[in-house]
């Protein structure tokens, strides 16, 4: 981030006003990516989700073999977890977050796709652990100037992995199955970049998923 700011500020005075403007821009980009978690909202959402599950489904079955694999991976010392999942329903993010949280794995940061959300819904999802690509990053790489948003996003992903916060990446968008989506490609590139640049020594990629008899 400092490298991008230095390159863009070349020729201008390095006074406090200039630093303050850059700091405001950086915080604005970071605010587009994430928000602090709200424990109160998480507890309310878990309670509401249990009520919703009882109304929507006859039963929810947990695959014990896969759960044991996830728990075994979580016990690996010093290595962050990145969960990879297909995306069959808009409920997937909430369901997987709830299951991982209920098993003592913490609240994962969940990548949210390129669908358009109202500001209120986006703010709510962010407080529950949702993370978004900043403005302009959803475009194909050849059509955009990453600049400051790309640098802030890369640094943010490095920090999430370094702090060993679980990261959940959905590989596709619900209307287009079996195709790696543009946002997923961007998130995976950021994980690879953090590993390549030595920000983390290793990373565990763990497949998780939800199967429905009838997709809601």
Short mmCIF file of C-alpha atoms in Angstrom, two decimals:
data_model
loop_
_atom_site.label_atom_id
_atom_site.label_comp_id
_atom_site.label_asym_id
_atom_site.label_seq_id
_atom_site.Cartn_x
_atom_site.Cartn_y
_atom_site.Cartn_z
CA UNK A 1 0.00 0.00 0.00
CA UNK A 2 2.83 2.37 0.91
CA UNK A 3 4.47 1.64 -2.46
CA UNK A 4 1.31 2.58 -4.37
CA UNK A 5 0.84 5.76 -2.33
CA UNK A 6 4.48 6.76 -2.86
CA UNK A 7 4.19 6.21 -6.61
CA UNK A 8 0.98 8.22 -6.88
CA UNK A 9 2.29 11.03 -4.64
CA UNK A 10 5.50 11.56 -6.61
CA UNK A 11 5.93 15.28 -7.27
CA UNK A 12 3.50 16.35 -4.56
CA UNK A 13 4.40 17.61 -1.11
CA UNK A 14 4.52 14.98 1.61
CA UNK A 15 2.70 17.13 4.14
CA UNK A 16 0.20 16.06 6.79
CA UNK A 17 -2.76 17.07 4.63
CA UNK A 18 -1.60 14.76 1.81
CA UNK A 19 -1.07 11.87 4.27
CA UNK A 20 -4.53 12.43 5.72
CA UNK A 21 -6.14 12.32 2.25
CA UNK A 22 -4.41 9.01 1.45
CA UNK A 23 -5.39 7.59 4.83
CA UNK A 24 -9.04 8.48 4.16
CA UNK A 25 -8.86 6.79 0.73
CA UNK A 26 -7.31 3.65 2.23
CA UNK A 27 -9.95 3.46 4.99
CA UNK A 28 -12.70 3.94 2.39
CA UNK A 29 -11.40 0.97 0.35
CA UNK A 30 -11.06 -1.13 3.52
CA UNK A 31 -14.64 -0.21 4.45
CA UNK A 32 -15.81 -1.53 1.06
CA UNK A 33 -14.05 -4.85 1.76
CA UNK A 34 -15.05 -5.61 5.34
CA UNK A 35 -16.52 -4.41 8.63
CA UNK A 36 -15.85 -5.37 12.26
CA UNK A 37 -17.72 -8.48 13.36
CA UNK A 38 -20.77 -7.99 15.59
CA UNK A 39 -21.14 -10.74 18.22
CA UNK A 40 -24.69 -9.61 19.02
CA UNK A 41 -25.74 -9.88 15.36
CA UNK A 42 -23.98 -13.25 15.05
CA UNK A 43 -25.92 -14.66 18.01
CA UNK A 44 -29.22 -13.23 16.71
CA UNK A 45 -28.51 -14.61 13.25
CA UNK A 46 -27.69 -18.07 14.62
CA UNK A 47 -30.97 -18.10 16.57
CA UNK A 48 -32.96 -16.94 13.52
CA UNK A 49 -31.17 -19.44 11.27
CA UNK A 50 -32.16 -22.34 13.52
CA UNK A 51 -35.81 -21.22 13.29
CA UNK A 52 -35.50 -20.87 9.51
CA UNK A 53 -33.91 -24.30 9.09
CA UNK A 54 -36.73 -25.94 11.04
CA UNK A 55 -39.26 -24.34 8.69
CA UNK A 56 -37.39 -24.89 5.41
CA UNK A 57 -36.01 -28.41 5.78
CA UNK A 58 -37.16 -31.71 7.24
CA UNK A 59 -33.62 -32.31 8.52
CA UNK A 60 -30.05 -31.08 8.25
CA UNK A 61 -27.43 -33.85 8.20
CA UNK A 62 -23.78 -33.28 9.00
CA UNK A 63 -21.16 -35.51 7.33
CA UNK A 64 -19.10 -36.77 10.27
CA UNK A 65 -16.19 -37.87 8.07
CA UNK A 66 -15.84 -34.45 6.48
CA UNK A 67 -16.27 -32.72 9.84
CA UNK A 68 -13.43 -34.79 11.31
CA UNK A 69 -11.23 -33.84 8.35
CA UNK A 70 -11.97 -30.14 8.92
CA UNK A 71 -11.28 -30.37 12.67
CA UNK A 72 -8.03 -32.25 12.00
CA UNK A 73 -6.95 -29.53 9.56
CA UNK A 74 -7.82 -26.82 12.12
CA UNK A 75 -5.43 -28.43 14.62
CA UNK A 76 -2.44 -27.92 12.29
CA UNK A 77 -0.26 -25.37 14.12
CA UNK A 78 0.62 -22.08 12.45
CA UNK A 79 -1.19 -22.73 9.15
CA UNK A 80 -4.30 -20.75 8.08
CA UNK A 81 -7.41 -22.52 6.73
CA UNK A 82 -8.98 -21.60 3.41
CA UNK A 83 -12.29 -23.39 2.80
CA UNK A 84 -13.33 -23.88 -0.84
CA UNK A 85 -16.96 -24.52 -1.71
CA UNK A 86 -19.35 -24.67 -4.62
CA UNK A 87 -22.24 -22.21 -4.46
CA UNK A 88 -25.67 -23.73 -4.96
CA UNK A 89 -27.89 -21.35 -2.99
CA UNK A 90 -27.78 -17.90 -1.41
CA UNK A 91 -28.18 -19.71 1.92
CA UNK A 92 -24.80 -21.46 1.56
CA UNK A 93 -22.76 -18.69 3.16
CA UNK A 94 -24.97 -18.45 6.25
CA UNK A 95 -25.25 -22.23 6.62
CA UNK A 96 -21.52 -22.93 6.31
CA UNK A 97 -20.64 -20.02 8.64
CA UNK A 98 -23.13 -21.33 11.19
CA UNK A 99 -21.78 -24.90 11.00
CA UNK A 100 -18.11 -23.86 11.26
CA UNK A 101 -18.88 -21.45 14.11
CA UNK A 102 -20.88 -24.10 15.98
CA UNK A 103 -17.91 -26.50 15.78
CA UNK A 104 -15.59 -24.03 17.52
CA UNK A 105 -13.68 -22.97 14.41
CA UNK A 106 -14.42 -19.28 14.83
CA UNK A 107 -16.35 -17.00 12.50
CA UNK A 108 -15.02 -17.40 8.94
CA UNK A 109 -14.59 -14.47 6.60
CA UNK A 110 -16.90 -15.38 3.71
CA UNK A 111 -16.36 -14.04 0.19
CA UNK A 112 -19.52 -12.51 -1.23
CA UNK A 113 -19.98 -12.64 -5.02
CA UNK A 114 -20.68 -9.90 -7.52
CA UNK A 115 -24.47 -9.78 -6.97
CA UNK A 116 -25.87 -6.34 -6.26
CA UNK A 117 -26.99 -5.82 -2.65
CA UNK A 118 -28.74 -2.91 -1.02
CA UNK A 119 -26.45 -0.84 1.27
CA UNK A 120 -28.28 -2.12 4.36
CA UNK A 121 -28.02 -5.79 3.40
CA UNK A 122 -24.37 -5.34 2.43
CA UNK A 123 -23.66 -3.72 5.82
CA UNK A 124 -25.44 -6.58 7.63
CA UNK A 125 -23.54 -9.28 5.71
CA UNK A 126 -20.26 -7.50 6.44
CA UNK A 127 -21.00 -7.45 10.19
CA UNK A 128 -21.64 -11.22 9.97
CA UNK A 129 -18.27 -11.90 8.34
CA UNK A 130 -18.95 -11.24 4.65
CA UNK A 131 -16.11 -9.68 2.64
CA UNK A 132 -16.45 -7.97 -0.73
CA UNK A 133 -14.19 -7.01 -3.59
CA UNK A 134 -13.70 -3.22 -3.63
CA UNK A 135 -15.20 -1.12 -6.42
CA UNK A 136 -13.82 -1.94 -9.86
CA UNK A 137 -12.11 -5.19 -8.84
CA UNK A 138 -14.93 -7.37 -10.26
CA UNK A 139 -13.86 -6.45 -13.80
CA UNK A 140 -11.45 -8.68 -15.75
CA UNK A 141 -7.80 -7.75 -14.97
CA UNK A 142 -7.12 -6.34 -18.44
CA UNK A 143 -9.98 -3.83 -18.09
CA UNK A 144 -9.01 -2.24 -14.79
CA UNK A 145 -6.35 -0.29 -12.96
CA UNK A 146 -5.94 -2.09 -9.63
CA UNK A 147 -3.89 0.67 -7.98
CA UNK A 148 -4.83 1.38 -4.40
CA UNK A 149 -7.88 -0.99 -4.17
CA UNK A 150 -5.78 -3.95 -5.33
CA UNK A 151 -2.98 -3.13 -2.88
CA UNK A 152 -5.39 -2.74 0.08
CA UNK A 153 -7.18 -5.99 -0.84
CA UNK A 154 -3.89 -7.92 -1.10
CA UNK A 155 -2.74 -6.57 2.27
CA UNK A 156 -6.10 -7.36 3.87
CA UNK A 157 -6.02 -11.00 2.67
CA UNK A 158 -2.44 -11.35 3.93
CA UNK A 159 -3.52 -10.07 7.35
CA UNK A 160 -6.54 -12.41 7.53
CA UNK A 161 -4.33 -15.40 6.73
CA UNK A 162 -1.50 -14.29 9.04
CA UNK A 163 -3.99 -13.98 11.94
CA UNK A 164 -5.30 -17.47 11.07
CA UNK A 165 -8.88 -16.31 10.56
CA UNK A 166 -10.73 -18.96 8.52
CA UNK A 167 -11.47 -17.82 4.97
CA UNK A 168 -14.35 -19.29 2.95
CA UNK A 169 -14.18 -18.83 -0.83
CA UNK A 170 -17.12 -19.73 -3.07
CA UNK A 171 -15.80 -20.95 -6.42
CA UNK A 172 -18.86 -20.19 -8.55
CA UNK A 173 -21.98 -18.03 -8.79
CA UNK A 174 -25.37 -19.81 -8.36
CA UNK A 175 -26.75 -19.04 -11.86
CA UNK A 176 -23.60 -20.40 -13.59
CA UNK A 177 -22.55 -23.73 -12.00
CA UNK A 178 -19.28 -25.58 -12.67
CA UNK A 179 -17.43 -22.46 -13.80
CA UNK A 180 -14.86 -20.55 -11.75
CA UNK A 181 -16.30 -17.09 -11.25
CA UNK A 182 -14.34 -13.85 -11.70
CA UNK A 183 -14.56 -12.92 -7.97
CA UNK A 184 -13.38 -16.42 -6.97
CA UNK A 185 -10.44 -16.12 -9.36
CA UNK A 186 -9.52 -12.80 -7.69
CA UNK A 187 -9.70 -14.16 -4.13
CA UNK A 188 -7.66 -17.26 -5.03
CA UNK A 189 -5.05 -15.05 -6.71
CA UNK A 190 -4.75 -13.03 -3.48
CA UNK A 191 -4.22 -16.21 -1.42
CA UNK A 192 -1.57 -17.41 -3.90
CA UNK A 193 0.11 -14.00 -3.81
CA UNK A 194 0.30 -14.04 0.01
CA UNK A 195 1.93 -17.48 -0.14
CA UNK A 196 4.29 -16.50 -2.96
CA UNK A 197 5.42 -13.31 -1.20
CA UNK A 198 6.16 -15.17 2.04
CA UNK A 199 3.45 -13.48 4.12
CA UNK A 200 2.46 -16.99 5.29
CA UNK A 201 4.59 -20.16 5.30
CA UNK A 202 1.81 -22.45 4.06
CA UNK A 203 -1.96 -22.66 3.66
CA UNK A 204 -4.43 -25.53 3.99
CA UNK A 205 -7.11 -25.69 1.28
CA UNK A 206 -10.08 -27.60 2.68
CA UNK A 207 -13.06 -28.55 0.48
CA UNK A 208 -16.46 -28.09 2.14
CA UNK A 209 -19.94 -28.13 0.66
CA UNK A 210 -23.67 -28.40 1.09
CA UNK A 211 -25.94 -30.78 -0.81
CA UNK A 212 -29.69 -30.23 -1.05
CA UNK A 213 -32.44 -32.68 -1.99
CA UNK A 214 -34.18 -29.59 -3.40
CA UNK A 215 -32.14 -26.38 -3.69
CA UNK A 216 -34.00 -23.50 -2.01
#
